[in-house]
Coordinates of N, CA and C and ligand atoms in Angstrom, one line a residue:
X281 N 85.5 78.0 9.8 CA 84.6 77.2 10.6 C 83.3 77.8 10.8
X282 N 83.3 79.2 11.2 CA 82.1 79.8 11.5 C 81.1 79.8 10.4
X283 N 81.6 79.9 9.1 CA 80.6 79.9 8.0 C 80.0 78.6 7.8
X284 N 80.8 77.5 8.0 CA 80.2 76.2 7.7 C 79.4 75.6 8.9
X285 N 79.5 76.2 10.0 CA 78.7 75.7 11.2 C 77.2 75.6 10.9
X286 N 76.5 76.7 10.4 CA 75.1 76.5 10.1 C 74.8 75.4 9.2
X287 N 75.7 75.2 8.2 CA 75.5 74.1 7.2 C 75.6 72.7 7.9
X288 N 76.5 72.6 8.8 CA 76.7 71.3 9.5 C 75.4 71.1 10.4
X289 N 74.9 72.1 11.0 CA 73.7 72.0 11.8 C 72.5 71.6 11.0
X290 N 72.5 72.1 9.8 CA 71.4 71.8 8.9 C 71.4 70.3 8.4
X291 N 72.6 69.9 8.1 CA 72.8 68.5 7.7 C 72.4 67.6 8.9
X292 N 72.9 67.9 10.1 CA 72.6 67.1 11.2 C 71.1 67.0 11.5
X293 N 70.5 68.1 11.3 CA 69.0 68.2 11.5 C 68.3 67.3 10.5
X294 N 68.8 67.4 9.3 CA 68.1 66.6 8.2 C 68.3 65.1 8.5
X295 N 69.6 64.7 8.9 CA 69.8 63.3 9.2 C 68.9 62.8 10.3
X296 N 68.8 63.7 11.3 CA 68.0 63.3 12.5 C 66.6 63.1 12.1
X297 N 66.0 64.0 11.3 CA 64.6 63.9 10.8 C 64.4 62.7 10.0
X298 N 65.4 62.4 9.1 CA 65.3 61.2 8.3 C 65.3 59.9 9.1
X299 N 66.1 59.9 10.1 CA 66.2 58.7 10.9 C 64.9 58.5 11.7
X300 N 64.4 59.6 12.2 CA 63.1 59.6 13.0 C 62.0 59.1 12.0
X301 N 62.0 59.5 10.8 CA 61.0 59.2 9.8 C 61.1 57.7 9.5
X302 N 62.4 57.2 9.4 CA 62.5 55.8 8.9 C 62.0 54.8 10.0
X303 N 62.1 55.1 11.2 CA 61.5 54.2 12.2 C 60.0 54.1 12.1
X304 N 59.4 55.3 11.9 CA 58.0 55.3 11.7 C 57.6 54.6 10.4
X305 N 58.4 54.9 9.4 CA 58.1 54.3 8.0 C 58.2 52.8 8.1
X306 N 59.1 52.3 8.9 CA 59.3 50.9 9.0 C 57.9 50.2 9.4
X307 N 57.3 50.8 10.4 CA 56.0 50.3 10.9 C 54.9 50.5 9.8
X308 N 54.9 51.7 9.2 CA 53.9 52.0 8.3 C 54.0 51.2 7.0
X309 N 55.2 51.1 6.5 CA 55.4 50.4 5.2 C 55.2 48.9 5.3
X310 N 55.5 48.3 6.5 CA 55.4 46.9 6.6 C 54.1 46.4 7.2
X311 N 53.4 47.3 7.8 CA 52.2 47.0 8.4 C 52.4 46.1 9.6
X312 N 53.6 46.0 10.1 CA 53.9 45.2 11.3 C 54.4 46.1 12.4
X313 N 54.2 45.8 13.6 CA 54.8 46.6 14.6 C 56.1 45.9 15.0
X314 N 57.0 46.6 15.8 CA 58.3 46.1 16.0 C 58.4 44.9 16.9
X315 N 57.2 44.3 17.2 CA 57.3 43.1 18.0 C 57.2 41.8 17.1
X316 N 56.9 42.0 15.9 CA 56.8 40.9 14.9 C 58.2 40.6 14.4
X317 N 58.9 39.8 15.1 CA 60.4 39.6 14.9 C 60.7 39.2 13.5
X318 N 60.0 38.2 12.9 CA 60.3 37.8 11.5 C 60.2 38.9 10.5
X319 N 59.1 39.6 10.6 CA 58.8 40.7 9.6 C 59.9 41.8 9.8
X320 N 60.2 42.1 11.0 CA 61.3 43.1 11.3 C 62.6 42.6 10.7
X321 N 62.9 41.4 10.9 CA 64.2 40.8 10.4 C 64.2 40.9 8.9
X322 N 63.1 40.6 8.2 CA 63.0 40.7 6.8 C 63.3 42.1 6.3
X323 N 62.7 43.1 7.0 CA 62.8 44.5 6.6 C 64.3 44.9 6.8
X324 N 64.8 44.5 7.9 CA 66.2 44.9 8.2 C 67.2 44.3 7.2
X325 N 66.9 43.0 6.9 CA 67.7 42.3 5.9 C 67.7 43.0 4.5
X326 N 66.5 43.5 4.1 CA 66.3 44.2 2.9 C 67.1 45.5 3.0
X327 N 67.0 46.2 4.1 CA 67.8 47.4 4.3 C 69.3 47.2 4.2
X328 N 69.7 46.1 4.8 CA 71.1 45.8 4.8 C 71.6 45.5 3.4
X329 N 70.8 44.8 2.6 CA 71.2 44.6 1.2 C 71.3 45.9 0.4
X330 N 70.3 46.8 0.7 CA 70.3 48.1 0.0 C 71.5 48.8 0.4
X331 N 71.9 48.7 1.7 CA 73.1 49.4 2.2 C 74.4 48.9 1.5
X332 N 74.4 47.6 1.2 CA 75.5 47.0 0.4 C 75.8 47.8 -0.9
X333 N 74.7 48.1 -1.6 CA 74.8 48.9 -2.8 C 75.3 50.3 -2.6
X334 N 74.8 50.9 -1.5 CA 75.3 52.3 -1.2 C 76.8 52.2 -0.8
X335 N 77.2 51.3 0.0 CA 78.6 51.2 0.4 C 79.5 50.9 -0.9
X336 N 79.0 50.0 -1.8 CA 79.8 49.7 -3.0 C 79.9 51.0 -3.8
X337 N 78.8 51.8 -3.9 CA 78.9 53.0 -4.7 C 79.9 54.0 -4.2
X338 N 80.0 54.1 -2.8 CA 80.9 55.1 -2.3 C 82.3 54.6 -2.0
X339 N 82.5 53.3 -2.2 CA 83.8 52.7 -2.0 C 84.7 53.2 -3.0
X340 N 85.9 53.7 -2.6 CA 86.8 54.3 -3.6 C 88.0 53.3 -3.7
X341 N 88.2 52.9 -5.0 CA 89.2 51.9 -5.3 C 90.6 52.5 -5.1
X342 N 90.7 53.8 -4.8 CA 92.1 54.4 -4.7 C 92.3 54.8 -3.2
X343 N 91.2 55.0 -2.4 CA 91.4 55.4 -1.1 C 92.0 54.3 -0.2
X344 N 93.1 54.7 0.5 CA 93.8 53.6 1.3 C 93.4 53.6 2.7
X345 N 93.4 52.4 3.3 CA 93.2 52.2 4.7 C 94.5 52.8 5.4
X346 N 94.3 53.3 6.6 CA 95.5 53.8 7.3 C 96.6 52.7 7.5
X347 N 97.8 53.1 7.4 CA 98.9 52.2 7.8 C 99.7 52.8 9.0
X348 N 100.4 51.9 9.7 CA 101.0 52.2 11.0 C 102.5 51.9 11.0
X349 N 103.1 52.4 12.0 CA 104.6 52.1 12.2 C 104.7 50.7 12.9
X350 N 105.8 50.0 12.6 CA 105.9 48.6 13.2 C 105.9 48.7 14.7
X351 N 106.3 49.8 15.3 CA 106.3 50.0 16.7 C 104.8 50.0 17.3
X352 N 103.8 50.2 16.4 CA 102.5 50.2 16.9 C 101.7 48.9 16.8
X353 N 102.5 47.8 16.4 CA 101.9 46.5 16.2 C 101.4 46.0 17.6
X354 N 100.2 45.4 17.6 CA 99.6 44.8 18.8 C 100.2 43.5 19.1
X355 N 100.8 43.3 20.3 CA 101.5 42.0 20.6 C 101.0 41.5 22.0
X356 N 100.5 40.3 22.1 CA 100.3 39.4 20.9 C 99.0 39.8 20.1
X357 N 99.1 39.5 18.8 CA 97.9 39.8 18.0 C 96.8 38.8 18.4
X358 N 95.6 39.3 18.6 CA 94.5 38.4 19.0 C 94.2 37.3 18.0
X359 N 93.7 36.1 18.5 CA 93.2 35.1 17.6 C 91.7 35.2 17.7
X360 N 91.0 34.9 16.6 CA 89.5 34.8 16.6 C 89.1 33.9 15.5
X361 N 88.0 33.1 15.8 CA 87.4 32.2 14.9 C 86.1 31.8 15.5
X362 N 85.3 31.0 14.8 CA 84.0 30.5 15.4 C 84.3 29.3 16.3
X363 N 85.5 29.1 16.6 CA 85.9 28.0 17.5 C 87.2 28.4 18.3
X364 N 87.7 27.6 19.2 CA 88.8 28.0 20.0 C 90.1 27.8 19.2
X365 N 91.2 28.4 19.8 CA 92.5 28.4 19.1 C 93.0 26.9 18.9
X366 N 92.7 26.1 19.8 CA 93.2 24.7 19.8 C 92.5 23.9 18.6
X367 N 91.3 24.4 18.2 CA 90.6 23.7 17.1 C 90.9 24.2 15.7
X368 N 91.8 25.2 15.6 CA 92.2 25.7 14.3 C 92.7 24.6 13.4
X369 N 92.3 24.6 12.1 CA 92.7 23.4 11.2 C 94.2 23.4 11.0
X370 N 94.8 22.2 11.1 CA 96.2 22.1 10.8 C 96.3 21.6 9.3
X371 N 96.8 22.5 8.5 CA 96.9 22.2 7.0 C 98.3 21.8 6.7
X372 N 98.4 20.7 5.9 CA 99.8 20.2 5.5 C 100.3 21.0 4.3
X373 N 101.3 21.8 4.6 CA 101.8 22.7 3.6 C 102.4 22.0 2.4
X374 N 102.9 20.7 2.6 CA 103.5 20.0 1.4 C 102.5 19.5 0.4
X375 N 101.4 19.0 0.9 CA 100.4 18.5 0.0 C 99.4 19.6 -0.4
X376 N 99.5 20.7 0.3 CA 98.5 21.8 0.0 C 98.5 22.3 -1.5
X377 N 97.3 22.4 -2.1 CA 97.2 23.0 -3.4 C 96.0 24.0 -3.3
X378 N 96.3 25.3 -3.6 CA 95.2 26.3 -3.7 C 94.3 26.0 -4.9
X379 N 93.0 25.7 -4.7 CA 92.1 25.3 -5.8 C 91.5 26.6 -6.4
X380 N 91.3 26.6 -7.7 CA 90.7 27.8 -8.3 C 89.5 27.3 -9.1
X381 N 88.4 28.1 -9.1 CA 87.2 27.7 -9.9 C 86.4 28.9 -10.3
X382 N 85.4 28.7 -11.2 CA 84.6 29.7 -11.7 C 85.2 30.5 -12.8
X383 N 85.0 31.8 -12.9 CA 85.4 32.6 -14.1 C 86.9 33.0 -14.0
X384 N 87.7 31.9 -14.2 CA 89.2 32.0 -14.2 C 89.7 31.3 -15.4
X385 N 90.6 31.9 -16.2 CA 91.1 31.2 -17.4 C 92.0 30.1 -17.1
X386 N 92.9 30.3 -16.1 CA 93.9 29.2 -15.8 C 93.6 28.7 -14.4
X387 N 92.9 27.5 -14.3 CA 92.5 27.0 -13.0 C 93.5 26.0 -12.4
X388 N 94.8 26.1 -12.9 CA 95.8 25.2 -12.3 C 96.0 25.5 -10.8
X389 N 95.9 24.4 -10.0 CA 96.1 24.6 -8.6 C 97.5 25.1 -8.3
X390 N 97.7 25.8 -7.2 CA 99.0 26.4 -6.8 C 99.6 25.8 -5.5
X391 N 100.9 25.5 -5.6 CA 101.5 25.1 -4.3 C 102.0 26.4 -3.6
X392 N 102.3 26.2 -2.3 CA 102.8 27.4 -1.6 C 104.1 27.9 -2.2
X393 N 105.0 27.0 -2.6 CA 106.3 27.4 -3.2 C 106.0 28.3 -4.4
X394 N 105.1 27.9 -5.3 CA 104.8 28.6 -6.5 C 104.2 30.0 -6.1
X395 N 103.4 30.1 -5.1 CA 102.8 31.4 -4.7 C 103.9 32.3 -4.2
X396 N 105.0 31.7 -3.6 CA 106.1 32.5 -3.1 C 107.0 33.1 -4.1
X397 N 106.8 32.6 -5.4 CA 107.6 33.2 -6.5 C 107.0 34.5 -7.0
X398 N 105.8 34.8 -6.6 CA 105.1 36.0 -7.1 C 105.5 37.2 -6.3
X399 N 105.3 38.4 -6.9 CA 105.6 39.7 -6.1 C 105.1 39.7 -4.7
X400 N 105.9 40.2 -3.8 CA 105.6 40.1 -2.4 C 105.6 41.5 -1.8
X401 N 104.5 41.8 -1.0 CA 104.5 43.1 -0.3 C 104.1 42.9 1.1
X402 N 104.4 43.9 2.0 CA 104.0 43.8 3.4 C 103.2 45.1 3.7
X403 N 102.3 44.9 4.7 CA 101.5 46.1 5.2 C 101.4 46.0 6.7
X404 N 101.3 47.1 7.4 CA 101.0 47.2 8.8 C 99.7 48.0 8.9
X405 N 98.6 47.3 9.2 CA 97.3 47.8 9.1 C 96.4 47.4 10.3
X406 N 95.3 48.0 10.5 CA 94.4 47.7 11.6 C 93.3 46.7 11.2
X407 N 93.2 45.7 12.0 CA 92.1 44.7 11.8 C 91.0 45.1 12.8
X408 N 89.8 45.2 12.3 CA 88.7 45.6 13.2 C 87.6 44.5 13.2
X409 N 87.4 43.9 14.4 CA 86.4 42.9 14.5 C 85.1 43.4 15.0
X410 N 84.0 42.9 14.5 CA 82.7 43.3 15.0 C 82.4 43.0 16.4
X411 N 83.2 42.1 17.0 CA 83.0 41.7 18.4 C 83.5 42.7 19.3
X412 N 84.1 43.8 18.8 CA 84.4 44.9 19.7 C 85.9 45.1 20.0
X413 N 86.8 44.5 19.2 CA 88.2 44.7 19.4 C 88.8 45.1 18.1
X414 N 90.0 45.8 18.1 CA 90.8 46.0 16.9 C 92.2 45.8 17.3
X415 N 93.1 45.5 16.3 CA 94.5 45.3 16.6 C 95.3 45.6 15.3
X416 N 96.5 46.1 15.6 CA 97.4 46.4 14.4 C 98.3 45.2 14.2
X417 N 98.4 44.8 13.0 CA 99.3 43.7 12.7 C 100.1 43.9 11.4
X418 N 101.0 43.0 11.1 CA 101.8 43.1 9.9 C 101.7 41.8 9.1
X419 N 101.2 42.0 7.9 CA 101.0 40.8 7.0 C 101.9 41.0 5.7
X420 N 102.3 39.9 5.2 CA 103.0 39.9 3.9 C 102.5 38.9 2.9
X421 N 102.5 39.2 1.7 CA 102.0 38.3 0.7 C 101.9 38.9 -0.7
X422 N 101.1 38.3 -1.5 CA 101.0 38.7 -2.9 C 99.8 39.6 -3.1
X423 N 100.1 40.8 -3.7 CA 98.9 41.7 -4.0 C 97.9 40.9 -4.7
X424 N 96.6 40.9 -4.2 CA 95.6 40.0 -4.8 C 95.3 40.3 -6.2
X425 N 95.4 41.6 -6.6 CA 95.2 42.0 -8.0 C 96.2 41.4 -8.9
X426 N 97.4 41.3 -8.5 CA 98.5 40.7 -9.2 C 98.1 39.2 -9.5
X427 N 97.7 38.5 -8.4 CA 97.3 37.1 -8.5 C 96.1 36.9 -9.4
X428 N 95.1 37.8 -9.3 CA 93.9 37.6 -10.1 C 94.3 37.8 -11.6
X429 N 95.2 38.7 -11.9 CA 95.6 38.9 -13.3 C 96.4 37.7 -13.8
X430 N 97.2 37.2 -12.9 CA 98.1 36.1 -13.2 C 97.3 34.8 -13.6
X431 N 96.2 34.6 -12.9 CA 95.4 33.4 -13.2 C 94.3 33.7 -14.3
X432 N 94.3 34.9 -14.8 CA 93.3 35.2 -15.8 C 91.9 35.2 -15.3
X433 N 91.7 35.8 -14.1 CA 90.4 35.9 -13.5 C 89.6 36.9 -14.3
X434 N 88.3 36.7 -14.5 CA 87.4 37.7 -15.2 C 87.1 38.8 -14.2
X435 N 87.9 39.9 -14.3 CA 87.7 41.0 -13.4 C 86.5 41.9 -13.6
X436 N 85.7 41.5 -14.6 CA 84.4 42.2 -14.8 C 83.3 41.4 -14.1
X437 N 83.7 40.3 -13.5 CA 82.7 39.5 -12.7 C 82.4 40.3 -11.4
X438 N 81.3 39.9 -10.7 CA 80.9 40.7 -9.6 C 81.6 40.3 -8.3
X439 N 81.9 39.0 -8.1 CA 82.3 38.6 -6.8 C 83.6 37.7 -6.8
X440 N 84.4 37.7 -5.8 CA 85.4 36.7 -5.5 C 85.0 36.0 -4.2
X441 N 84.9 34.7 -4.3 CA 84.5 33.9 -3.1 C 85.6 33.0 -2.6
X442 N 85.5 32.7 -1.3 CA 86.6 31.9 -0.7 C 86.0 30.8 0.1
X443 N 86.6 29.6 0.0 CA 86.2 28.4 0.8 C 87.4 28.1 1.6
X444 N 87.2 27.8 2.9 CA 88.3 27.6 3.8 C 88.4 26.2 4.4
X445 N 89.5 25.8 4.9 CA 89.8 24.5 5.4 C 88.9 24.2 6.6
X446 N 88.4 25.2 7.3 CA 87.5 24.9 8.5 C 86.1 25.1 8.2
X447 N 85.7 25.1 6.9 CA 84.3 25.2 6.5 C 83.8 26.7 6.6
X448 N 84.7 27.6 7.0 CA 84.3 29.0 6.9 C 84.3 29.4 5.4
X449 N 83.5 30.4 5.1 CA 83.5 30.9 3.7 C 83.1 32.3 3.7
X450 N 83.5 33.0 2.7 CA 83.2 34.5 2.6 C 83.3 34.9 1.1
X451 N 82.9 36.1 0.9 CA 83.1 36.7 -0.5 C 83.2 38.2 -0.5
X452 N 83.8 38.7 -1.5 CA 84.0 40.2 -1.6 C 83.6 40.7 -3.0
X453 N 83.3 41.9 -3.1 CA 83.1 42.6 -4.4 C 84.4 42.7 -5.1
X454 N 84.3 42.7 -6.5 CA 85.5 42.7 -7.3 C 86.3 44.0 -7.1
X455 N 85.6 45.2 -6.9 CA 86.4 46.4 -6.6 C 87.3 46.3 -5.4
X456 N 86.8 45.6 -4.4 CA 87.7 45.4 -3.2 C 88.8 44.4 -3.5
X457 N 88.4 43.4 -4.3 CA 89.4 42.4 -4.6 C 90.6 43.0 -5.4
X458 N 90.3 44.0 -6.1 CA 91.4 44.7 -7.0 C 92.0 45.9 -6.2
X459 N 91.5 46.2 -5.0 CA 92.1 47.3 -4.2 C 93.6 47.1 -4.0
X460 N 94.4 48.1 -4.0 CA 95.9 47.9 -3.9 C 96.3 47.4 -2.6
X461 N 95.5 47.5 -1.5 CA 95.9 46.9 -0.2 C 95.4 45.5 0.1
X462 N 94.6 45.0 -0.9 CA 94.1 43.6 -0.6 C 95.2 42.6 -1.0
X463 N 95.5 41.8 0.0 CA 96.7 41.0 0.0 C 96.4 39.5 0.2
X464 N 96.9 38.6 -0.7 CA 96.8 37.2 -0.4 C 98.0 36.9 0.5
X465 N 97.7 36.9 1.8 CA 98.8 37.0 2.8 C 99.3 35.6 3.1
X466 N 100.6 35.4 3.1 CA 101.3 34.1 3.4 C 102.0 34.3 4.7
X467 N 102.3 35.5 5.1 CA 103.1 35.8 6.3 C 102.4 36.6 7.3
X468 N 102.7 36.3 8.6 CA 102.3 37.2 9.7 C 103.7 37.7 10.3
X469 N 103.9 39.0 10.5 CA 105.2 39.5 11.0 C 106.1 39.2 9.8
X470 N 107.3 38.5 10.1 CA 108.2 38.2 9.1 C 108.3 36.7 8.8
X471 N 107.2 36.0 9.3 CA 107.3 34.5 9.1 C 106.0 34.0 8.5
X472 N 106.0 32.8 8.0 CA 104.8 32.1 7.5 C 103.7 32.2 8.5
X473 N 102.5 32.5 8.1 CA 101.3 32.5 9.0 C 101.3 31.3 9.9
X474 N 101.3 31.5 11.2 CA 101.1 30.3 12.0 C 99.6 29.8 11.9
X475 N 99.4 28.6 12.3 CA 98.1 28.0 12.2 C 97.0 28.9 12.7
X476 N 97.2 29.6 13.9 CA 96.1 30.4 14.4 C 95.7 31.6 13.6
X477 N 96.7 32.1 12.8 CA 96.3 33.2 12.0 C 96.0 32.9 10.5
X478 N 95.9 31.5 10.2 CA 95.3 31.1 8.9 C 96.2 30.4 8.0
X479 N 97.3 29.7 8.5 CA 98.1 28.9 7.6 C 97.3 28.1 6.6
X480 N 97.7 28.0 5.3 CA 98.9 28.6 4.8 C 98.6 30.0 4.2
X481 N 97.3 30.4 4.2 CA 97.1 31.7 3.5 C 95.8 32.3 4.0
X482 N 95.7 33.6 4.1 CA 94.5 34.3 4.4 C 94.4 35.5 3.5
X483 N 93.2 36.0 3.3 CA 93.0 37.2 2.5 C 93.0 38.4 3.6
X484 N 94.0 39.3 3.4 CA 94.0 40.4 4.2 C 93.4 41.6 3.5
X485 N 92.3 42.1 4.1 CA 91.5 43.2 3.4 C 91.3 44.3 4.4
X486 N 92.3 45.3 4.5 CA 92.2 46.3 5.5 C 91.0 47.3 5.3
X487 N 90.4 47.2 4.2 CA 89.2 48.1 3.9 C 87.9 47.4 4.4
X488 N 88.0 46.3 5.0 CA 86.8 45.6 5.4 C 87.0 45.1 6.9
X489 N 85.8 44.8 7.5 CA 85.9 44.2 8.9 C 86.5 42.9 8.9
X490 N 87.0 42.5 10.1 CA 87.7 41.2 10.3 C 87.1 40.0 9.7
X491 N 85.8 39.8 9.8 CA 85.2 38.6 9.4 C 85.2 38.4 7.8
X492 N 85.5 39.5 7.1 CA 85.7 39.5 5.7 C 87.2 39.2 5.3
X493 N 87.9 38.6 6.2 CA 89.3 38.3 6.0 C 89.5 36.8 6.2
X494 N 89.1 36.0 5.2 CA 89.1 34.5 5.4 C 90.5 33.9 5.6
X495 N 90.6 33.1 6.7 CA 91.9 32.4 6.9 C 91.8 31.0 6.3
X496 N 93.0 30.3 6.3 CA 93.0 28.9 5.8 C 92.3 28.7 4.5
X497 N 92.6 29.6 3.5 CA 91.9 29.5 2.2 C 92.2 28.2 1.5
X498 N 91.2 27.5 1.1 CA 91.4 26.2 0.3 C 91.1 26.5 -1.2
X499 N 90.1 27.3 -1.4 CA 89.7 27.5 -2.8 C 89.2 29.0 -3.0
X500 N 89.6 29.5 -4.2 CA 89.1 30.8 -4.6 C 88.3 30.7 -5.8
X501 N 87.2 31.3 -5.9 CA 86.4 31.3 -7.1 C 85.8 32.7 -7.5
X502 N 85.6 32.9 -8.8 CA 85.1 34.1 -9.3 C 83.8 33.9 -9.9
X503 N 82.8 34.7 -9.6 CA 81.4 34.4 -10.0 C 80.6 35.7 -10.1
X504 N 79.4 35.6 -10.8 CA 78.4 36.6 -10.8 C 77.3 36.3 -9.9
X505 N 77.3 35.1 -9.3 CA 76.2 34.7 -8.4 C 76.6 35.0 -7.0
X506 N 75.8 35.7 -6.3 CA 76.1 36.1 -4.9 C 76.5 34.9 -4.0
X507 N 77.7 34.9 -3.5 CA 78.1 33.7 -2.7 C 77.8 33.7 -1.2
X508 N 77.6 34.9 -0.6 CA 77.3 35.0 0.8 C 78.6 34.7 1.6
X509 N 78.4 34.3 2.8 CA 79.5 34.0 3.7 C 79.0 33.4 5.0
X510 N 79.9 32.9 5.8 CA 79.6 32.3 7.1 C 78.8 33.2 8.0
X511 N 79.3 34.4 8.3 CA 78.6 35.4 9.1 C 77.5 36.1 8.4
X512 N 77.9 36.4 7.1 CA 77.0 37.2 6.2 C 75.6 36.4 6.1
X513 N 75.6 35.1 6.0 CA 74.4 34.4 5.9 C 73.6 34.3 7.2
X514 N 74.2 34.8 8.3 CA 73.6 34.8 9.6 C 73.1 36.3 9.9
X515 N 73.2 37.1 8.9 CA 72.7 38.5 9.1 C 73.7 39.6 9.2
X516 N 75.0 39.3 9.2 CA 76.0 40.3 9.2 C 75.9 41.0 7.9
X517 N 76.1 42.3 7.9 CA 76.1 43.1 6.6 C 77.2 42.5 5.7
X518 N 76.8 42.2 4.4 CA 77.8 41.6 3.5 C 78.9 42.5 3.1
X519 N 78.7 43.8 2.8 CA 79.8 44.7 2.3 C 80.8 44.9 3.4
X520 N 80.2 45.3 4.6 CA 81.0 45.5 5.8 C 82.4 46.2 5.6
X521 N 82.4 47.4 5.0 CA 83.6 48.2 4.9 C 84.0 48.6 6.3
X522 N 85.3 48.9 6.4 CA 85.8 49.3 7.7 C 86.1 50.8 7.6
Ligands
MTE154 N1 88.7 30.4 8.1 C1 88.3 31.3 9.0 N2 88.6 32.6 8.7 C2 88.2 33.6 9.6 C3 87.4 33.3 10.7 C4 87.1 31.9 11.0 O1 86.4 31.5 12.0 N3 87.6 31.0 10.1 N4 87.0 34.3 11.6 C5 87.0 35.7 11.1 C6 86.9 36.7 12.1 S1 85.4 37.1 12.8 C7 88.1 37.4 12.5 S2 88.0 38.7 13.6 C8 89.4 37.1 12.0 C9 90.4 36.8 13.1 O2 91.7 36.7 12.5 P1 92.9 36.5 13.5 O3 92.7 35.1 14.2 O4 94.1 36.5 12.6 O5 92.9 37.6 14.5 O6 89.4 36.0 11.1 C10 88.3 35.9 10.2 N5 88.5 34.9 9.3
MO155 MO1 85.7 39.1 13.7

């Protein structure tokens, strides 16, 4: 520890200097002071998009999110959405068909029963919401990589997008879609997802923040065109790794 201490101090000092510089640079480069809200927003948005690239570059497709013991599960697991729990969409499981579009070879819609014939895994992981809470839960479902391969998704494409029954939408990078812990979750605990947690299906992505875990998925699409998302389009950082 004693040998690496000066090195740590050096790095901290450099980070500090660089941060101090970037605030000044923001004013200098843009020619606007920090009271010009729109200009500042544009700069921050550009920085956030640049940050997406950095996060994607350092994202490791093999590094796993921490997993927990069942005894550590948060009970009751919190509900969250852009509306109240009573307003969560009630999806009819019998008539439900998961729609597929974009760069996918076999776009045949899937029933829930068909999805349940695919390989099934469970995970106990932590969900982290930008609103300032986190909770440990248990989800079960089909490894998303298995599903993408099964439908003949073009895994060289850039994005996988999601449209939800409640008009929510989101999208993730292909590397995250193929990550071993990314799950097309059909279950919460040992039972089918209840309405509040996203029946009949949500994407569980423990390597990303909560808002990148779409519930009530109605359609999945594969594309090279940036699809954005409900919160992403309001300024939340798109990559949002956890
Ligand atoms: N369809 C849909 N999915 C959604 C949301 C939403 O409003 N609608 N909210 C997101 C946010 S911000 C969070 S924190 C989690 C909450 O999931 P939970 O209710 O299972 O805790 O769902 C995410 N997925
Ligand atoms: Mo969230």
